């Protein structure tokens, strides 16, 4: 595939300082499809300088002017939908319909939402004898993962630009080609030079240099809790703003009065989508003891149907990690009712859609984020028990509640320690704040709450 051999820096593709490269691998057939430069601390420094130099001009651009450029960015992405979807399929392995509808369609909607929010947001308000201005935080260092390559970038860059911030992006090493396409779209949209800059590279090199750079005012990170907590510590020591979107172990709580067949079908689909590589996936299904066996049978049957259409995991490392979790679940006493740790195909990083039953709350597969197509089904005795189990992990990113009566589901959801809950299969809302309670993170993305992350306030008294 076509790839740039430089960094997008100060409005142009420029040669990287070092000669090292990163091979991009297609997870379906394990072939190298492209190489991109591995950025160094010097590349990051050049990018941060470009972003700093561009900051005063972009911050002073009227919100309507910023909105126009973000609208043009949305249009530039939409004009290249096929190419973006094909690139996500090539470097992540996402099946084409999913790459198109979710990996490409969703970020275009989110970019559009920030074109509107940039134009409509009240950047100035009157509070008693004060005028309060919402001003950009400054230079943003954005570090993104591979699981939703374009969405994770747009969910940071679009609100940052709407706020008047400038950005340096370090995308995941596994999916840099989508990031390069995004940079091309930014360029085509006429965003001024230096407002957005891209440095491809490795996390512990380029990512770390970006998080530590004193010219960065806010670090926005999405990825593992291990790396996120380190970035939070570095940012804290430097008194920098930080936003962390980390892992999850979300509960799908099926109350006794629920439509069981529907709750299980949607629940299994939620876990298998994107091969389970979704931070908000409902990886723990909680079922009342009276309907437990029925739910397990339905889930096993539903999971088996994904065997032929599920994509691979992103890398051999992730595949091995996920298989290790399945083995560990079985070793700790879970009952395998679909899939398993074996290799379903000769080539590619595939893992079978897997369902583990008789999972108890203290098992590893009930506590740790697996990040693969693995569903754990737990049994509860009554609602208090269900709540204890639902809230019984270090995470709190998302979840679901199903009940015959909506009010009953809402009452339960209000007691869950988590950032989002879908009621009886409620649809994804690209304007609703997304982010974690507890160790799932700090801060919110999407909509007006996502924009607020990139703003700071100044009060003038009269
Ligand atoms: P990760 O290492 O946390 O990667 C996320 C981003 O941080 C990537 O751009 C990565 O670069 C970068 N990074 C890595 N080490 C860094 C450092 N020391 N300083 C600054 N940046 C650094 O996650 P992963 O290894 O790709 O995946 C591991 C696990 O994380 C998954 O199994 C899953 O549980 C979790 N995860 C969660 C999400 C989510 O949406 N919450 C997304 C992805 C992964 P490289 O690409 O070069 O590593
Ligand atoms: Mg990594």
Coordinates of C-alpha atoms and ligand atoms in Angstrom, one line a residue:
X1 CA 0.0 0.0 0.0
X2 CA 1.0 3.6 -0.5
X3 CA 2.7 5.2 2.5
X4 CA 4.5 8.5 3.1
X5 CA 8.1 8.1 4.1
X6 CA 8.1 11.3 6.2
X7 CA 6.2 13.1 8.9
X8 CA 3.4 15.6 8.3
X9 CA 4.9 18.6 9.9
X10 CA 4.2 22.3 9.7
X11 CA 1.9 21.8 6.7
X12 CA 4.1 19.5 4.5
X13 CA 5.5 15.9 4.4
X14 CA 9.1 16.2 5.6
X15 CA 11.9 13.6 6.0
X16 CA 12.2 12.0 9.4
X17 CA 15.3 12.6 11.4
X18 CA 16.2 8.9 11.8
X19 CA 16.3 6.1 9.3
X20 CA 14.4 3.5 11.3
X21 CA 11.1 2.3 9.9
X22 CA 8.0 0.4 11.2
X23 CA 6.6 -2.4 9.1
X24 CA 2.9 -2.4 8.7
X25 CA 1.4 -6.0 8.6
X26 CA -1.9 -7.2 7.3
X27 CA -3.3 -9.3 10.1
X28 CA -5.3 -11.5 7.7
X29 CA -2.3 -12.9 5.8
X30 CA 0.6 -11.7 7.9
X31 CA 2.2 -9.9 4.9
X32 CA 4.1 -6.6 5.2
X33 CA 2.0 -4.1 3.3
X34 CA 4.0 -0.9 3.9
X35 CA 6.7 0.8 5.9
X36 CA 6.5 4.2 7.7
X37 CA 9.2 6.1 9.5
X38 CA 9.8 5.5 13.2
X39 CA 9.9 9.0 14.7
X40 CA 12.5 10.0 17.3
X41 CA 12.4 12.6 20.1
X42 CA 13.9 15.1 17.5
X43 CA 10.9 14.6 15.2
X44 CA 8.6 15.1 18.1
X45 CA 10.4 18.2 19.1
X46 CA 10.1 19.7 15.6
X47 CA 6.4 18.9 15.6
X48 CA 5.8 20.5 19.0
X49 CA 7.6 23.6 17.8
X50 CA 5.5 23.8 14.7
X51 CA 2.3 23.4 16.8
X52 CA 3.5 26.1 19.3
X53 CA 4.3 28.5 16.4
X54 CA 0.8 27.9 14.9
X55 CA -1.0 28.3 18.2
X56 CA -1.5 32.1 18.5
X57 CA -3.0 32.3 15.0
X58 CA -5.3 29.4 15.3
X59 CA -6.4 30.3 18.8
X60 CA -7.3 33.8 17.5
X61 CA -9.2 32.4 14.5
X62 CA -12.9 33.1 15.1
X63 CA -14.9 30.0 16.0
X64 CA -16.8 30.2 12.7
X65 CA -13.5 30.1 10.9
X66 CA -12.4 27.0 12.8
X67 CA -15.8 25.4 12.2
X68 CA -15.4 26.0 8.5
X69 CA -12.1 24.1 8.4
X70 CA -13.5 21.2 10.5
X71 CA -16.5 21.0 8.1
X72 CA -14.0 20.9 5.2
X73 CA -12.1 18.1 7.1
X74 CA -15.3 16.1 7.4
X75 CA -15.9 16.5 3.7
X76 CA -12.3 15.5 2.8
X77 CA -12.7 12.3 4.9
X78 CA -16.1 11.6 3.3
X79 CA -14.7 12.1 -0.2
X80 CA -12.2 9.3 0.6
X81 CA -14.5 6.9 2.4
X82 CA -13.6 3.9 0.2
X83 CA -9.9 4.4 0.6
X84 CA -10.1 4.9 4.3
X85 CA -12.2 1.8 4.8
X86 CA -9.8 -0.2 2.6
X87 CA -6.8 1.0 4.6
X88 CA -8.5 0.1 8.0
X89 CA -9.2 -3.4 6.5
X90 CA -5.6 -3.7 5.4
X91 CA -3.9 -2.7 8.6
X92 CA -6.4 -3.7 11.3
X93 CA -8.1 -6.7 9.5
X94 CA -11.6 -5.3 10.0
X95 CA -14.2 -7.0 7.6
X96 CA -15.1 -4.5 4.8
X97 CA -18.7 -3.8 5.9
X98 CA -17.6 -3.0 9.5
X99 CA -14.7 -1.0 8.2
X100 CA -17.0 1.1 6.1
X101 CA -20.0 1.6 8.5
X102 CA -18.2 1.9 11.8
X103 CA -14.5 2.7 11.3
X104 CA -15.2 5.2 8.5
X105 CA -18.8 6.3 9.0
X106 CA -18.6 7.0 12.7
X107 CA -15.6 9.4 12.7
X108 CA -17.1 11.3 9.8
X109 CA -20.2 11.9 11.9
X110 CA -18.0 12.9 14.9
X111 CA -16.0 15.3 12.7
X112 CA -19.3 16.8 11.5
X113 CA -20.5 17.2 15.1
X114 CA -17.4 19.3 16.0
X115 CA -17.9 21.5 12.9
X116 CA -21.3 22.3 14.4
X117 CA -20.1 22.6 18.0
X118 CA -17.2 24.9 17.1
X119 CA -19.8 27.3 15.5
X120 CA -22.4 27.1 18.3
X121 CA -20.4 26.7 21.5
X122 CA -20.7 29.6 23.9
X123 CA -17.0 30.6 24.2
X124 CA -18.0 33.6 26.3
X125 CA -20.5 33.8 29.2
X126 CA -21.6 36.4 31.7
X127 CA -21.4 35.4 35.4
X128 CA -22.5 38.2 37.7
X129 CA -20.0 41.0 37.2
X130 CA -17.6 38.8 35.2
X131 CA -17.2 37.8 31.7
X132 CA -15.8 34.3 31.5
X133 CA -13.9 33.3 28.3
X134 CA -13.3 29.7 27.3
X135 CA -9.8 29.7 25.8
X136 CA -7.8 26.9 24.2
X137 CA -5.6 24.9 26.6
X138 CA -2.7 25.2 24.1
X139 CA -0.6 22.5 22.3
X140 CA -2.2 19.0 22.6
X141 CA -0.1 15.8 22.5
X142 CA -2.5 13.1 21.2
X143 CA -1.5 9.4 21.6
X144 CA -4.0 6.9 20.1
X145 CA -4.4 3.1 19.9
X146 CA -5.1 0.9 16.9
X147 CA -8.5 -0.6 17.8
X148 CA -10.5 2.2 16.1
X149 CA -7.7 3.9 14.2
X150 CA -9.6 6.8 12.7
X151 CA -12.3 7.3 15.3
X152 CA -9.7 7.6 18.1
X153 CA -7.8 10.3 16.1
X154 CA -10.9 12.2 15.2
X155 CA -12.3 12.0 18.8
X156 CA -9.2 14.0 19.9
X157 CA -8.2 16.2 17.0
X158 CA -11.6 17.5 16.0
X159 CA -12.5 18.9 19.5
X160 CA -9.0 20.2 20.0
X161 CA -9.2 22.1 16.7
X162 CA -12.7 23.3 17.6
X163 CA -11.3 24.7 20.9
X164 CA -8.5 26.5 19.1
X165 CA -5.7 24.2 20.2
X166 CA -3.0 22.9 17.9
X167 CA -2.0 19.2 17.9
X168 CA 0.8 16.7 17.6
X169 CA -0.5 13.2 17.0
X170 CA 1.4 9.9 17.7
X171 CA -0.8 7.1 16.3
X172 CA -0.4 3.4 17.1
X173 CA 2.5 1.7 15.4
X174 CA 0.1 -1.0 14.1
X175 CA -2.2 1.4 12.2
X176 CA -0.1 4.4 10.9
X177 CA -1.6 4.3 7.4
X178 CA -5.0 5.4 8.5
X179 CA -3.3 8.3 10.4
X180 CA -1.4 9.3 7.3
X181 CA -4.7 9.4 5.3
X182 CA -6.1 11.6 8.1
X183 CA -3.2 14.0 7.8
X184 CA -3.8 14.2 4.0
X185 CA -7.5 15.1 4.7
X186 CA -6.4 17.8 7.2
X187 CA -4.1 19.2 4.5
X188 CA -6.9 19.0 1.8
X189 CA -9.2 20.8 4.2
X190 CA -7.0 23.9 4.3
X191 CA -6.1 23.7 8.0
X192 CA -3.2 26.2 8.4
X193 CA 0.3 24.8 8.6
X194 CA 1.4 23.6 12.0
X195 CA -2.1 23.4 13.5
X196 CA -2.0 19.6 13.0
X197 CA 1.2 17.5 12.9
X198 CA 1.8 13.8 12.6
X199 CA 4.7 11.9 14.0
X200 CA 4.6 8.1 13.4
X201 CA 6.7 6.0 15.8
X202 CA 6.9 3.6 18.7
X203 CA 5.2 4.3 22.0
X204 CA 8.2 4.1 24.3
X205 CA 10.2 6.4 21.9
X206 CA 8.0 8.9 20.1
X207 CA 5.0 8.5 22.4
X208 CA 7.0 9.0 25.5
X209 CA 8.9 12.0 24.1
X210 CA 5.5 13.6 23.3
X211 CA 4.0 13.0 26.7
X212 CA 7.2 14.4 28.4
X213 CA 7.7 17.4 26.1
X214 CA 7.5 20.7 28.0
X215 CA 6.0 22.4 25.0
X216 CA 2.8 20.2 25.3
X217 CA 0.1 21.7 27.5
X218 CA -2.4 18.7 27.5
X219 CA -1.8 15.1 26.9
X220 CA -4.7 13.1 25.6
X221 CA -4.1 9.4 25.7
X222 CA -6.2 6.3 24.8
X223 CA -4.9 2.9 25.4
X224 CA -3.8 0.5 28.1
X225 CA -4.1 1.3 31.8
X226 CA -0.4 0.4 32.3
X227 CA 0.8 3.1 29.9
X228 CA -2.0 5.5 30.8
X229 CA -1.1 5.6 34.5
X230 CA 2.5 6.3 33.6
X231 CA 1.5 9.2 31.3
X232 CA -0.7 10.5 34.1
X233 CA 2.2 10.5 36.5
X234 CA 4.5 12.3 34.0
X235 CA 1.8 14.9 33.2
X236 CA 1.0 15.4 36.9
X237 CA 4.6 16.1 37.8
X238 CA 4.8 18.7 35.1
X239 CA 1.3 20.2 36.1
X240 CA 0.0 19.5 32.6
X241 CA -3.6 18.7 31.8
X242 CA -4.2 15.1 31.0
X243 CA -7.1 13.1 29.6
X244 CA -6.9 9.3 29.8
X245 CA -9.3 6.8 28.1
X246 CA -8.2 3.4 29.3
X247 CA -9.6 -0.1 29.5
X248 CA -12.9 -1.5 30.5
X249 CA -14.6 -4.7 31.7
X250 CA -18.2 -3.6 31.2
X251 CA -21.2 -5.5 32.6
X252 CA -24.2 -6.4 30.5
X253 CA -26.8 -6.9 33.2
X254 CA -29.8 -8.9 32.2
X255 CA -32.5 -8.5 34.9
X256 CA -35.1 -11.2 35.4
X257 CA -37.9 -9.4 33.6
X258 CA -35.8 -8.8 30.4
X259 CA -36.4 -10.1 26.9
X260 CA -33.6 -12.7 27.3
X261 CA -33.2 -13.7 23.7
X262 CA -32.8 -10.1 22.6
X263 CA -30.5 -9.2 25.4
X264 CA -28.2 -12.2 24.8
X265 CA -28.1 -11.6 21.0
X266 CA -27.3 -7.9 21.2
X267 CA -24.8 -8.7 24.0
X268 CA -22.9 -11.3 22.0
X269 CA -22.9 -9.0 19.0
X270 CA -21.5 -6.2 21.2
X271 CA -18.5 -8.4 22.2
X272 CA -17.8 -9.9 18.8
X273 CA -17.8 -6.6 16.9
X274 CA -14.3 -5.5 15.9
X275 CA -13.1 -9.0 17.1
X276 CA -13.6 -7.9 20.7
X277 CA -11.1 -5.0 20.4
X278 CA -13.4 -2.4 21.9
X279 CA -12.7 -0.7 25.2
X280 CA -16.4 -0.3 26.0
X281 CA -17.4 -3.9 25.1
X282 CA -19.8 -5.7 27.4
X283 CA -17.4 -8.5 28.1
X284 CA -19.2 -9.7 31.3
X285 CA -22.8 -10.9 30.9
X286 CA -24.7 -11.1 34.2
X287 CA -27.7 -13.4 34.2
X288 CA -30.2 -14.4 37.0
X289 CA -29.7 -17.9 38.2
X290 CA -33.3 -18.9 37.1
X291 CA -32.4 -18.1 33.5
X292 CA -28.7 -18.9 33.5
X293 CA -28.7 -22.1 31.5
X294 CA -31.0 -20.7 28.9
X295 CA -28.8 -17.7 28.4
X296 CA -25.6 -19.8 28.1
X297 CA -27.2 -21.9 25.4
X298 CA -28.4 -18.9 23.5
X299 CA -24.9 -17.2 23.8
X300 CA -23.1 -20.3 22.6
X301 CA -25.3 -20.6 19.6
X302 CA -25.0 -16.9 18.8
X303 CA -21.2 -16.8 19.1
X304 CA -20.9 -19.8 16.8
X305 CA -22.5 -17.8 14.0
X306 CA -19.7 -15.3 14.2
X307 CA -17.0 -17.9 13.4
X308 CA -17.1 -17.3 9.7
X309 CA -17.4 -13.5 9.7
X310 CA -15.2 -12.3 12.5
X311 CA -11.9 -10.5 11.6
X312 CA -8.5 -11.3 13.1
X313 CA -6.9 -9.5 16.0
X314 CA -4.5 -6.7 15.1
X315 CA -1.2 -8.5 15.8
X316 CA 0.3 -11.9 16.8
X317 CA 1.0 -10.4 20.2
X318 CA -2.7 -9.5 20.8
X319 CA -3.7 -13.0 19.5
X320 CA -1.4 -14.7 21.9
X321 CA -2.5 -12.6 24.8
X322 CA -6.2 -13.4 24.1
X323 CA -5.6 -17.1 23.7
X324 CA -3.6 -17.0 27.0
X325 CA -6.7 -15.5 28.7
X326 CA -9.0 -18.2 27.4
X327 CA -6.6 -20.9 28.7
X328 CA -6.4 -19.2 32.0
X329 CA -10.2 -19.0 32.3
X330 CA -10.5 -22.7 31.7
X331 CA -7.7 -23.4 34.1
X332 CA -9.4 -21.4 36.8
X333 CA -12.6 -23.4 36.4
X334 CA -14.7 -21.6 33.6
X335 CA -16.6 -23.9 31.3
X336 CA -15.9 -23.5 27.6
X337 CA -19.2 -23.5 25.6
X338 CA -18.1 -21.9 22.3
X339 CA -14.7 -21.3 20.6
X340 CA -11.6 -21.9 22.5
X341 CA -7.8 -21.2 22.5
X342 CA -6.9 -23.2 19.3
X343 CA -6.0 -21.6 16.0
X344 CA -9.1 -21.5 13.8
X345 CA -7.1 -20.9 10.6
X346 CA -3.6 -21.6 9.3
X347 CA -2.7 -18.0 8.6
X348 CA -3.6 -14.7 10.2
X349 CA -4.1 -13.6 13.8
X350 CA -7.6 -15.2 14.3
X351 CA -9.2 -16.2 17.5
X352 CA -12.5 -18.1 17.6
X353 CA -15.5 -16.3 19.0
X354 CA -15.4 -17.7 22.5
X355 CA -17.9 -18.0 25.4
X356 CA -17.0 -19.0 28.9
X357 CA -19.7 -20.0 31.3
X358 CA -19.6 -20.6 35.1
X359 CA -17.3 -17.6 35.4
X360 CA -17.2 -16.3 39.0
X361 CA -16.4 -12.7 39.9
X362 CA -12.8 -13.3 41.2
X363 CA -11.6 -15.2 38.1
X364 CA -9.0 -13.4 35.9
X365 CA -11.4 -13.5 33.0
X366 CA -14.0 -11.6 35.1
X367 CA -11.5 -9.0 36.2
X368 CA -9.0 -8.2 33.4
X369 CA -9.5 -6.6 30.0
X370 CA -9.0 -9.4 27.4
X371 CA -9.5 -7.3 24.3
X372 CA -10.6 -10.2 22.1
X373 CA -13.8 -12.0 21.1
X374 CA -14.3 -13.6 24.5
X375 CA -17.5 -13.4 26.6
X376 CA -17.7 -14.4 30.2
X377 CA -21.1 -15.3 31.6
X378 CA -21.7 -14.8 35.4
X379 CA -24.6 -15.9 37.5
X380 CA -26.3 -13.7 40.1
X381 CA -28.8 -14.5 42.8
X382 CA -30.7 -11.2 43.2
X383 CA -30.3 -7.6 42.2
X384 CA -28.0 -6.6 45.0
X385 CA -25.8 -9.5 44.0
X386 CA -25.9 -8.3 40.4
X387 CA -24.9 -4.8 41.4
X388 CA -22.0 -6.0 43.6
X389 CA -20.7 -8.1 40.6
X390 CA -21.3 -5.3 38.1
X391 CA -19.3 -2.8 40.2
X392 CA -16.8 -5.4 41.3
X393 CA -13.9 -4.5 39.0
X394 CA -11.4 -1.6 38.9
X395 CA -13.0 -0.5 35.7
X396 CA -16.1 1.6 34.9
X397 CA -16.3 2.6 31.2
X398 CA -19.6 1.3 29.9
X399 CA -22.4 -1.2 30.4
X400 CA -25.9 -2.3 29.6
X401 CA -29.1 -3.0 31.6
X402 CA -32.1 -5.0 30.2
X403 CA -35.5 -5.1 32.0
X404 CA -39.1 -5.5 31.1
X405 CA -39.7 -2.1 32.5
X406 CA -37.5 0.9 31.4
X407 CA -37.8 2.5 34.8
X408 CA -36.5 -0.6 36.5
X409 CA -33.5 -0.7 34.2
X410 CA -32.8 3.0 34.8
X411 CA -32.9 2.6 38.6
X412 CA -30.3 -0.1 38.3
X413 CA -28.1 1.8 35.9
X414 CA -28.1 4.8 38.2
X415 CA -26.4 2.6 40.8
X416 CA -23.7 1.4 38.4
X417 CA -20.2 2.9 38.8
X418 CA -19.6 3.5 35.1
X419 CA -19.5 6.3 32.5
X420 CA -22.1 5.0 30.0
X421 CA -25.0 2.5 30.2
X422 CA -27.3 1.4 27.3
X423 CA -30.8 0.8 28.4
X424 CA -32.6 -2.1 26.6
X425 CA -30.3 -1.8 23.6
X426 CA -30.1 2.0 23.4
X427 CA -28.2 3.2 20.3
X428 CA -24.7 4.7 20.4
X429 CA -24.9 8.5 20.6
X430 CA -21.9 10.3 19.1
X431 CA -22.8 13.4 21.1
X432 CA -23.0 11.7 24.5
X433 CA -20.0 12.0 26.8
X434 CA -17.8 8.9 26.7
X435 CA -15.3 8.1 29.4
X436 CA -14.5 6.2 32.5
X437 CA -15.3 6.0 36.2
X438 CA -12.6 4.5 38.4
X439 CA -9.5 3.2 36.5
X440 CA -11.2 3.4 33.1
X441 CA -9.9 6.9 32.9
X442 CA -10.0 10.6 33.4
X443 CA -12.0 13.0 31.3
X444 CA -14.6 12.6 28.6
X445 CA -14.6 12.5 24.8
X446 CA -17.3 13.3 22.2
X447 CA -19.9 16.1 22.1
X448 CA -19.8 19.3 24.2
X449 CA -18.1 17.5 27.1
X450 CA -15.3 16.4 24.8
X451 CA -14.8 20.0 23.6
X452 CA -14.6 21.2 27.2
X453 CA -11.6 19.0 27.8
X454 CA -9.6 21.3 25.5
X455 CA -10.7 24.6 27.0
X456 CA -9.6 26.6 30.0
X457 CA -11.4 29.6 31.5
X458 CA -10.4 33.2 32.1
X459 CA -12.6 35.5 34.1
X460 CA -12.7 39.3 33.6
X461 CA -14.4 41.3 36.4
X462 CA -16.2 44.6 35.8
Ligands
LIG1 P1 -0.7 0.8 24.5 O1 0.7 0.3 24.5 O2 -1.2 1.4 25.7 O3 -0.9 1.7 23.2 C1 -1.6 2.9 23.1 C2 -0.8 4.0 22.5 O4 0.2 4.4 23.4 C3 0.0 3.6 21.2 O5 0.1 4.7 20.4 C4 1.3 3.2 21.8 O6 2.3 3.2 20.9 C5 1.5 4.3 22.8 N1 2.5 4.0 23.9 C6 3.0 2.8 24.3 N2 3.9 2.9 25.2 C7 4.0 4.2 25.5 C8 4.8 5.0 26.3 N3 5.7 4.5 27.2 N4 4.7 6.4 26.3 C9 3.8 7.0 25.5 N5 3.0 6.3 24.6 C10 3.1 4.9 24.6 O7 -1.7 -0.4 24.1 P2 -1.4 -1.7 23.3 O8 -0.1 -2.3 23.6 O9 -1.5 -1.3 21.9 O10 -2.5 -2.7 23.7 C11 -2.4 -3.4 25.0 C12 -3.7 -3.4 25.7 O11 -4.2 -2.1 26.0 C13 -4.9 -4.1 25.0 O12 -4.8 -5.5 25.1 C14 -6.1 -3.5 25.6 O13 -6.4 -4.2 26.8 C15 -5.6 -2.1 26.0 N6 -6.1 -1.2 24.9 C16 -7.2 -0.4 25.3 C17 -7.7 0.5 24.3 C18 -8.8 1.4 24.6 O14 -9.5 1.9 23.7 N7 -9.0 1.8 25.9 C19 -7.1 0.6 23.1 C20 -6.0 -0.2 22.8 C21 -5.5 -1.1 23.7 P3 2.6 1.8 20.1 O15 1.5 1.6 19.1 O16 4.0 1.9 19.5 O17 2.6 0.7 21.2
LIG2 MG1 2.0 -1.1 22.5

